[in-house]
Coordinates of C-alpha atoms in Angstrom, one line a residue:
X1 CA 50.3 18.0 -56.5
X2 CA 52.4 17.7 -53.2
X3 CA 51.2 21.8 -52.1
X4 CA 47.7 20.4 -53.0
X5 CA 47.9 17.3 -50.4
X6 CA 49.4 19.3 -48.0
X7 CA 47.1 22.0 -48.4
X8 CA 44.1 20.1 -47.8
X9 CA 44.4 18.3 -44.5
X10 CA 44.2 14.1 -44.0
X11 CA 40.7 14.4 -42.7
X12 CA 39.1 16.2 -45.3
X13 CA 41.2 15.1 -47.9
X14 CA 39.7 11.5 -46.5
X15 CA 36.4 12.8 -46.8
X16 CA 36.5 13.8 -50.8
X17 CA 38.2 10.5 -51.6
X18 CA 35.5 8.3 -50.1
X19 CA 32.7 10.2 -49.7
X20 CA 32.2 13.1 -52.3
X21 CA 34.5 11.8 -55.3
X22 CA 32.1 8.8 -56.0
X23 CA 29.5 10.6 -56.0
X24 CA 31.1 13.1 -58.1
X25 CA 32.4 10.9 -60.5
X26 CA 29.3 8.5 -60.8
X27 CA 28.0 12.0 -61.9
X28 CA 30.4 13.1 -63.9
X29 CA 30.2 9.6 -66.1
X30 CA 25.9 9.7 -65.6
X31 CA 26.2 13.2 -67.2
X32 CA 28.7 12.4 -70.0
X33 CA 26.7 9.0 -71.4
X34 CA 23.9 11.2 -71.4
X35 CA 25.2 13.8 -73.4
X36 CA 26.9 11.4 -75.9
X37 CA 23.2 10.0 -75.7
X38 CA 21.1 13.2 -76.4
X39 CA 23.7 14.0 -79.4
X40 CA 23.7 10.8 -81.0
X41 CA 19.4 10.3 -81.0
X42 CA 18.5 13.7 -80.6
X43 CA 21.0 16.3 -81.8
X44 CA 21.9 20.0 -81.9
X45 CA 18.4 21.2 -81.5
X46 CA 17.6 18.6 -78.0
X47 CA 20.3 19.3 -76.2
X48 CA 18.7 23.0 -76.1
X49 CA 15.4 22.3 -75.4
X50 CA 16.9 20.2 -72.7
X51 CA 18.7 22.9 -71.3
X52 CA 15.6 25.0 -70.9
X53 CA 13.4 22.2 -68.7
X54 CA 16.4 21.4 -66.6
X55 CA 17.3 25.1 -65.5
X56 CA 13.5 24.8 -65.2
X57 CA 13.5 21.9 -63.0
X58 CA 16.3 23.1 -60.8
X59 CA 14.4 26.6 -59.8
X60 CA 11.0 24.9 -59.4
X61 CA 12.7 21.8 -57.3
X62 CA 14.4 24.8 -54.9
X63 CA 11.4 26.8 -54.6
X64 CA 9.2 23.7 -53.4
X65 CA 11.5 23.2 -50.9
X66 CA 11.7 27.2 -50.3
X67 CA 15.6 26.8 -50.4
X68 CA 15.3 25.3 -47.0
X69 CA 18.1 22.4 -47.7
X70 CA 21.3 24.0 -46.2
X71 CA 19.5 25.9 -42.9
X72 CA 18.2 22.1 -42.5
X73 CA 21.6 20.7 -42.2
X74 CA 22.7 23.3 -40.3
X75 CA 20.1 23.2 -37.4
X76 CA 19.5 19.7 -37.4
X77 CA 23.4 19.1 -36.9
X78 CA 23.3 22.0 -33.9
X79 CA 20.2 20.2 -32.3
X80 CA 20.8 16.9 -33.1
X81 CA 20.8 15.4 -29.6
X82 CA 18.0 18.3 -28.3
X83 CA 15.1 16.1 -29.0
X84 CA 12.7 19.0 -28.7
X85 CA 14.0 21.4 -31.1
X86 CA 15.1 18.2 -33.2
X87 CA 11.7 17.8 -33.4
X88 CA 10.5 21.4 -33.8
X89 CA 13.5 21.9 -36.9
X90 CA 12.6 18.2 -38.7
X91 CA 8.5 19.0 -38.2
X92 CA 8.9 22.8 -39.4
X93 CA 10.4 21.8 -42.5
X94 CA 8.2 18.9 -43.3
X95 CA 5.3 20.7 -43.3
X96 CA 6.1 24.0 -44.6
X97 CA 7.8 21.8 -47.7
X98 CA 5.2 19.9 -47.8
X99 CA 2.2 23.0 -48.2
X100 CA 4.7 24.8 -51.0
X101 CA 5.2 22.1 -53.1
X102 CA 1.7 21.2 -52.9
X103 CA 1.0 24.5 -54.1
X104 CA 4.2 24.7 -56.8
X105 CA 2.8 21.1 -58.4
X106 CA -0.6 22.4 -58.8
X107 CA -0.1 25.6 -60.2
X108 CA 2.7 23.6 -62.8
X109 CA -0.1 21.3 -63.4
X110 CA -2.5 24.1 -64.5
X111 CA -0.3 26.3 -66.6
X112 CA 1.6 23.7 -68.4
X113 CA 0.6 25.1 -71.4
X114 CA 2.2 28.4 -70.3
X115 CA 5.1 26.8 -69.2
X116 CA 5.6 24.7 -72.2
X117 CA 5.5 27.9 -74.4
X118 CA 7.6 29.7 -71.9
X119 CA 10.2 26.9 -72.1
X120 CA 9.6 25.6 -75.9
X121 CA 7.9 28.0 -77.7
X122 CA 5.0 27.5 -79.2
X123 CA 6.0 24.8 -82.1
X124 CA 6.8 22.6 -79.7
X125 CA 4.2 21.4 -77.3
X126 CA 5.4 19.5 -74.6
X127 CA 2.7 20.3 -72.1
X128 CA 2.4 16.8 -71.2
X129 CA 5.9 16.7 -70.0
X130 CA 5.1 19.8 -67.5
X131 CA 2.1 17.8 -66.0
X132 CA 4.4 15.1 -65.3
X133 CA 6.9 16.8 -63.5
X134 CA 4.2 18.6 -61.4
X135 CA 2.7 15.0 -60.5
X136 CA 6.5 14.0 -59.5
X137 CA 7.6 17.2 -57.5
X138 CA 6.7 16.2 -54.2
X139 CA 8.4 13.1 -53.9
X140 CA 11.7 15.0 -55.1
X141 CA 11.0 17.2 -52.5
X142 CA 10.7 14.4 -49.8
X143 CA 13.8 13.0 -51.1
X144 CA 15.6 16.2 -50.4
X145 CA 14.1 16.9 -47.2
X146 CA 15.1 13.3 -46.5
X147 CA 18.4 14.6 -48.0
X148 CA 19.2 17.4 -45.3
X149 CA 18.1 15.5 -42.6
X150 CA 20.7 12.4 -42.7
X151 CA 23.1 15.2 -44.0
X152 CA 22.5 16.9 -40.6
X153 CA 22.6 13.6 -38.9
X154 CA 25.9 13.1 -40.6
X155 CA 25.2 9.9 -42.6
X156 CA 27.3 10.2 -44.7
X157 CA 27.8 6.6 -45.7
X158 CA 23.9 5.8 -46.2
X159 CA 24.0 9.5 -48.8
X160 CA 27.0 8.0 -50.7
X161 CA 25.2 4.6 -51.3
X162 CA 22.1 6.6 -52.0
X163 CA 23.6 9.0 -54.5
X164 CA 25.4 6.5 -56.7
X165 CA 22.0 4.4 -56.9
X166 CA 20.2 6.6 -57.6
X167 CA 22.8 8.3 -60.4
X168 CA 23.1 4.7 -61.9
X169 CA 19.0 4.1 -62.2
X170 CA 18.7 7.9 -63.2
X171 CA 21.1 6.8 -66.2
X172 CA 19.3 3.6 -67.3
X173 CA 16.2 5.1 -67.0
X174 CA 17.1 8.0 -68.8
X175 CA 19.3 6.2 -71.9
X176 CA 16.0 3.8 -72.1
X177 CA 13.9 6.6 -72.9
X178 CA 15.9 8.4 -75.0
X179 CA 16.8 5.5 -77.4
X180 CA 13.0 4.4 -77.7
X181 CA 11.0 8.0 -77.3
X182 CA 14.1 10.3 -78.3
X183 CA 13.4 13.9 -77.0
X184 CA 10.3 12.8 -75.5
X185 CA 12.2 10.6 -73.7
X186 CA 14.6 12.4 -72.8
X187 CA 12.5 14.8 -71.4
X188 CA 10.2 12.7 -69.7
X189 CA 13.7 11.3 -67.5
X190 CA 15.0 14.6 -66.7
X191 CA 11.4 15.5 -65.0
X192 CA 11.3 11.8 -63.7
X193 CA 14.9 10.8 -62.7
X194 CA 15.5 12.9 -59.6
X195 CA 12.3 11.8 -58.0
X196 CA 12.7 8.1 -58.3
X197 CA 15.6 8.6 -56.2
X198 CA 13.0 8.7 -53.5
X199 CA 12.3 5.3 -53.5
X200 CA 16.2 4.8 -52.8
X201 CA 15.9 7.1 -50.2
X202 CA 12.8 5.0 -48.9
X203 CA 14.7 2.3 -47.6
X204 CA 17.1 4.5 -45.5
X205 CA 14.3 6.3 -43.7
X206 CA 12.6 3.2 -42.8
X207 CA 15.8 2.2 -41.3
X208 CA 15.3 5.1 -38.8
X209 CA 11.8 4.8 -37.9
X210 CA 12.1 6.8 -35.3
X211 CA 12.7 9.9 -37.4
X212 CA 8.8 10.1 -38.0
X213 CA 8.3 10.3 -34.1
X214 CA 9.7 13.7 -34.4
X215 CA 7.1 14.8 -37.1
X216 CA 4.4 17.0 -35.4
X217 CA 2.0 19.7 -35.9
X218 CA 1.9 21.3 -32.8
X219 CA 5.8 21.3 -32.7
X220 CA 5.7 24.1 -35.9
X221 CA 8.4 27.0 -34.5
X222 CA 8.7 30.4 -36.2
X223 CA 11.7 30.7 -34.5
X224 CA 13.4 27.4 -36.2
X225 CA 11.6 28.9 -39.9
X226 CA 13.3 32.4 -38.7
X227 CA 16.9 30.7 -38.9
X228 CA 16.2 29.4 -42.1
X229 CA 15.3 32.4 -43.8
X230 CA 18.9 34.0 -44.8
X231 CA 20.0 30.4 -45.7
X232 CA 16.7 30.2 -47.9
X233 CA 16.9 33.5 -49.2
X234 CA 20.7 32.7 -50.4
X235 CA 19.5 29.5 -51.9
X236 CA 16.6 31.0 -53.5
X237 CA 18.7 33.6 -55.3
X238 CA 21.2 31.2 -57.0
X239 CA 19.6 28.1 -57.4
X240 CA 16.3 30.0 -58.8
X241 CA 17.5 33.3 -60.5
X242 CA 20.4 32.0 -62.3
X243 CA 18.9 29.4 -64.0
X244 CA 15.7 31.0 -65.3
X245 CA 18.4 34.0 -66.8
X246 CA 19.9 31.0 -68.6
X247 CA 16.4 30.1 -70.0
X248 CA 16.2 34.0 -71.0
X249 CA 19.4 34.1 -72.3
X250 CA 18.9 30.3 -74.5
X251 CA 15.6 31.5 -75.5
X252 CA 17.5 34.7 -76.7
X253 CA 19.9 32.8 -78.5
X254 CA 16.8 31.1 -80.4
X255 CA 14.8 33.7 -81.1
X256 CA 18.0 35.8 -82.7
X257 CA 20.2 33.5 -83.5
X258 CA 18.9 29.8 -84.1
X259 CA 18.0 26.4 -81.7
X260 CA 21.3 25.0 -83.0
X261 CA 23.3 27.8 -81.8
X262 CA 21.5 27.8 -78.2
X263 CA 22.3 23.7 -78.5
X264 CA 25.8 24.3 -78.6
X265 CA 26.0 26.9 -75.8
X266 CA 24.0 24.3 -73.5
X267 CA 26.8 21.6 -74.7
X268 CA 29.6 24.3 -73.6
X269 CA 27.7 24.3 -70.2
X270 CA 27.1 20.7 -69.8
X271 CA 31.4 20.4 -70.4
X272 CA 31.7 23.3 -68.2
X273 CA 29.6 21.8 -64.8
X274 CA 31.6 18.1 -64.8
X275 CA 34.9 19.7 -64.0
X276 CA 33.2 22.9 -61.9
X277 CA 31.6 20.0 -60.0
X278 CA 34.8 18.2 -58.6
X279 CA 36.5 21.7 -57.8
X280 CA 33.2 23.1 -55.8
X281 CA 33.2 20.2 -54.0
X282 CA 36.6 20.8 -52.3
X283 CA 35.6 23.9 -51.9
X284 CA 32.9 23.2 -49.9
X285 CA 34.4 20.3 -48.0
X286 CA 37.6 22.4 -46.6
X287 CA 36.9 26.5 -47.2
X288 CA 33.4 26.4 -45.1
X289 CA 34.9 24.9 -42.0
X290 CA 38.1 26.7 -41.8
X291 CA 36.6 29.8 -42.5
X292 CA 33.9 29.3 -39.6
X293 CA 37.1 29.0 -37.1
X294 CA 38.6 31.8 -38.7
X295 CA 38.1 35.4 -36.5
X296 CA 41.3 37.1 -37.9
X297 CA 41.7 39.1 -41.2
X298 CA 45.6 37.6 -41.2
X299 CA 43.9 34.1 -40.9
X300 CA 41.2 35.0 -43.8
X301 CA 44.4 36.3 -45.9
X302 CA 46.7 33.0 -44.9
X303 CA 43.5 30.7 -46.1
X304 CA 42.8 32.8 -49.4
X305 CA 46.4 33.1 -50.4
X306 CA 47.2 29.1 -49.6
X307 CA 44.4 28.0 -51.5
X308 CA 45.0 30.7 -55.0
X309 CA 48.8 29.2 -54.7
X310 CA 48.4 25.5 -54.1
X311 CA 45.0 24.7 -55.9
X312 CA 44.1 27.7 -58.8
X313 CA 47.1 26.4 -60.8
X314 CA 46.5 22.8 -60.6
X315 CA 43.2 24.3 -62.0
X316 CA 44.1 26.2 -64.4
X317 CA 46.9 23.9 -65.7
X318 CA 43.9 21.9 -66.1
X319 CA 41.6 24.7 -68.1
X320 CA 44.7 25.6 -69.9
X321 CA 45.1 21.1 -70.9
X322 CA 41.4 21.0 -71.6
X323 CA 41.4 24.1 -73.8
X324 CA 44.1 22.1 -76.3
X325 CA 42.1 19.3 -75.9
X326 CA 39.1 20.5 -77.0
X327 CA 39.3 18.6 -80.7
X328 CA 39.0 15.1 -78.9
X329 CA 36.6 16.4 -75.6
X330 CA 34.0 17.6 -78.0
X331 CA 33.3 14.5 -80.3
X332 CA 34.0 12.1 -77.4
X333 CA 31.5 13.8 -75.2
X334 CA 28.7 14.5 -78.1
X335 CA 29.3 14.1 -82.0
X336 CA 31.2 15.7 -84.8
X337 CA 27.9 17.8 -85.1
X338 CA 28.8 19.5 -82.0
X339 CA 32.0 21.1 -83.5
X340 CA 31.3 24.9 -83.4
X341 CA 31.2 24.5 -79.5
X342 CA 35.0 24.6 -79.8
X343 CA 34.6 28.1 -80.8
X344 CA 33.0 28.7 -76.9
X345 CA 35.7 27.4 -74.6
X346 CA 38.0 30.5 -74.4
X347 CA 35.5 32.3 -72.6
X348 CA 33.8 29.8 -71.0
X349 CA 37.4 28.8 -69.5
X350 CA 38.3 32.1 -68.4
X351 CA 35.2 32.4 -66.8
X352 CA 35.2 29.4 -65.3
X353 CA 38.6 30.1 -63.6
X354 CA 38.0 34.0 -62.2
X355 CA 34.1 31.9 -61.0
X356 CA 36.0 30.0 -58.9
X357 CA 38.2 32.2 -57.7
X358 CA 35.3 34.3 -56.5
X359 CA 33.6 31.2 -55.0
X360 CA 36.7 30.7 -52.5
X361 CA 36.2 34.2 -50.9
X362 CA 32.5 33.8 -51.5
X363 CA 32.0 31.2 -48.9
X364 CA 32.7 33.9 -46.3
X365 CA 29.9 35.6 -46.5
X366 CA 28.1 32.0 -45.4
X367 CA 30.6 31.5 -42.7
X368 CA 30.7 35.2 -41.1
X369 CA 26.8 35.1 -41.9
X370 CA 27.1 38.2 -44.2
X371 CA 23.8 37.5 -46.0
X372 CA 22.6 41.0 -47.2
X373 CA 25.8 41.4 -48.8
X374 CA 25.7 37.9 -50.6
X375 CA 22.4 38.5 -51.7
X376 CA 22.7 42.0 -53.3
X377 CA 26.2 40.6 -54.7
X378 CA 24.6 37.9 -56.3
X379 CA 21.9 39.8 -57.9
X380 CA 24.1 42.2 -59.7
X381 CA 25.4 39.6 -61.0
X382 CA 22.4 38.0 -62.2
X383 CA 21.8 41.4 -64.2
X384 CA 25.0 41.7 -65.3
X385 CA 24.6 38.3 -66.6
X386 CA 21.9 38.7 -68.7
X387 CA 22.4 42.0 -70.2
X388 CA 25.8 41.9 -70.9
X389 CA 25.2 37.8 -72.6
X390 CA 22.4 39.9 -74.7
X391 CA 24.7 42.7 -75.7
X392 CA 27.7 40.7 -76.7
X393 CA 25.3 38.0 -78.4
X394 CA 23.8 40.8 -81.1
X395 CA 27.2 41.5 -81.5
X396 CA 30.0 38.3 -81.3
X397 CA 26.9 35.5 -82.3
X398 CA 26.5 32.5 -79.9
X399 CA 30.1 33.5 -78.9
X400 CA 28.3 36.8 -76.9
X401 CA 26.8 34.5 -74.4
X402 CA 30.1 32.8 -73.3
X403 CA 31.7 36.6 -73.5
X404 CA 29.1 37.9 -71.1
X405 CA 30.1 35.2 -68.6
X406 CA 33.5 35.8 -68.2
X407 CA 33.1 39.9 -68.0
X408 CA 29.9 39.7 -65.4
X409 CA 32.3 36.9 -63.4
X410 CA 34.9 39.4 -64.0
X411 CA 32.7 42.4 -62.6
X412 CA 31.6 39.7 -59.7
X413 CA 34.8 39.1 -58.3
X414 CA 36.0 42.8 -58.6
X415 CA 32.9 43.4 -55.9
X416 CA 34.1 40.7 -53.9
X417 CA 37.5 41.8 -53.4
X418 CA 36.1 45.6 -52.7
X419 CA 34.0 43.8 -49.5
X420 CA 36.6 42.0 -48.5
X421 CA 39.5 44.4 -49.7
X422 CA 40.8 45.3 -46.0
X423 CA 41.2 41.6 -45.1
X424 CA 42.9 40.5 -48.2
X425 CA 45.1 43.9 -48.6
X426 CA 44.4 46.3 -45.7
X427 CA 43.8 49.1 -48.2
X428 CA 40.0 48.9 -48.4
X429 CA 37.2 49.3 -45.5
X430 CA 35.9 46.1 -45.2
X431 CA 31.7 45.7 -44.6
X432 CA 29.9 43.7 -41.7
X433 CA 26.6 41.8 -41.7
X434 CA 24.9 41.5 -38.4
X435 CA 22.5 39.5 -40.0

């Protein structure tokens, strides 16, 4: 624990203590109560079905905002005392968000039935539910927009207070529904939690009035939507490709297998993102702005090394605690109906661990502004993802899908360290990205 401290410097470490780890935890305990929630009304066969709108959510919420959220941050905190191109960054956004959600929510709203068989099959018709969330997009789209703008402001206080409110009426709202419409309601707050946070966000914007000043048509710059594009296209290809694979690889599971078995892979995902969450979160805190001072391979290697020698075995010490643990974790997070998901966690772990380990270097493609190389990276592993998960599933069961994880993660990190092979070892020619 004392290499961890000292690896992570007073400042930062400042930052994840009061600033992130609420949030994170307030997250981590939101997600849990819901869980224990969906398996106690619901069951087995909810939890899937539940997997398969959220992943749905999550790619439809980042394509209304065209994956704009991180070049937001980025140029408003470069501009942020230019008041022209303040004004030209803040009204491109606004308006371009606001014309694709626009077009997202409507063309939800008219092939909900689509969507509901794409997502449910066709016993299940949940249409209604579709509708709903295309009436609520676009406020969840101003609430992130809203989002990247303080974040580029660096309000980081007013974001905290935000977040936990919002995770703690997200949670009431969502354990009301469940215990009186069960999966209806349960659905119904998973399309409707994440925009009511907008009317959080509400009261901080009207704090800063003169935000909207800044809003105008005729300030619309191609050149401000031209920075945003590799930061959207990176966006785009994680936070939209990976979770409709997911959906293929659940509704896989379902159609081969059985709904119960695609419940408990969902459950071994839902375990898997509350301790993913705390360790990305470092991540992002400390690797992204050292590695955006960094111009030397022997710096690159120093950073790399520190972090895979102070931090990966906390972590895997962790993995290796939780793994034992599993007997208690399972039936304290769900129900003693959840029990077969203990059969998942070996290769969900080990996964988990080389996933991470990828992430670190991963970040410097985002720093060094290597975005070709991300995004071909990232969408070999989205293929490997899915066919090797379909593979291993007709052969290992439910097992297959966790199995295909850790070897395309595997594969993943093996392509990393081949880009990035002279830096880290001097043996291999590493790429550039002029992009």
């Amino acid at each position: 624990m004392k290499s961890l401290i000292k690896y992570i410097n007073a400042n930062v470490l400042f930052k994840v203590a009061h600033l992130n780890s609420a949030t994170i935890i307030t997250k981590i305990i939101a997600g849990i109560l819901t869980s224990k929630a969906i398996a106690f009304f619901i069951g087995v066969e909810g939890m899937a079905l539940i997997g398969n709108l959220r992943n749905f959510l999550g790619a439809i919420q980042s394509i209304s905002i065209l994956g704009f959220y991180d070049g937001v941050v980025k140029t408003i905190a470069q501009f942020r005392e230019d008041s022209v191109n303040l004004s030209k960054t803040i009204s491109t956004a606004y308006y371009l968000c606001f014309f694709s959600t626009i077009v997202v929510a409507f063309m939800c709203y008219y092939n909900a039935q689509f969507i509901n068989d794409l997502l449910f099959t066709s016993y299940y018709d949940f249409a209604y539910i579709i509708k709903i969330m295309a009436l609520a997009l676009p406020f969840y789209a101003l609430n992130m927009l809203s989002f990247s703008i303080m974040n580029g402001f660096s309000n980081y206080k007013m974001l905290l207070i935000i977040n936990i409110i919002g995770q703690i009426l997200g949670l009431l709202i969502t354990l009301v529904l469940i215990y009186q419409n069960r999966i209806d309601g349960a659905l119904v707050a998973a399309v409707l939690a994440p925009s009511l946070i907008f009317l959080i966000t509400l009261v901080g914007i009207l704090n800063r009035r003169n935000l909207m000043t800044y809003i105008k048509t005729d300030h619309i710059s191609f050149d401000i939507l031209k920075s945003f594009g590799p930061y959207a296209a990176m966006a785009l290809v994680t936070a939209v490709a990976l979770p409709l694979i997911s959906i293929c690889i659940r509704n896989y599971i379902i159609s081969e297998i059985g709904l119960k078995e695609a419940g408990y892979w969902e459950a071994m995902n839902r375990i898997s993102s509350y301790y993913l969450m705390f360790i990305t979160s470092i991540i992002a805190l400390y690797i992204v702005p050292k590695f955006s001072k960094i111009h030397g391979k022997k710096e690159f290697k120093k950073e790399i090394y520190g972090f895979y020698k102070s931090v990966m075995p906390i972590f895997g010490l962790g993995l290796v605690l939780l793994y034992f643990l599993k007997p208690i974790v399972v039936p304290l997070i769900f129900s003693e109906d959840f029990e077969p998901v203990e059969n998942l966690f070996f290769w969900q772990l080990l996964g988990d661990f080389i996933k991470v380990l990828t992430l670190v270097i991963s970040y410097q493609f985002l720093a060094k502004k290597m975005f070709t190389h991300f995004i071909i990276i990232e969408v070999f592993l989205i293929i490997t993802l899915y066919f090797s998960s379909v593979y291993l599933i007709d052969v290992y069961g439910v097992e297959g899908a966790v199995m295909g994880h850790f070897l395309s993660y595997l594969l993943h990190y093996g392509i990393v360290l081949l880009v990035f092979g002279t830096s880290l070892f001097g043996i291999i020619p590493e790429t550039s990205d002029k992009t």
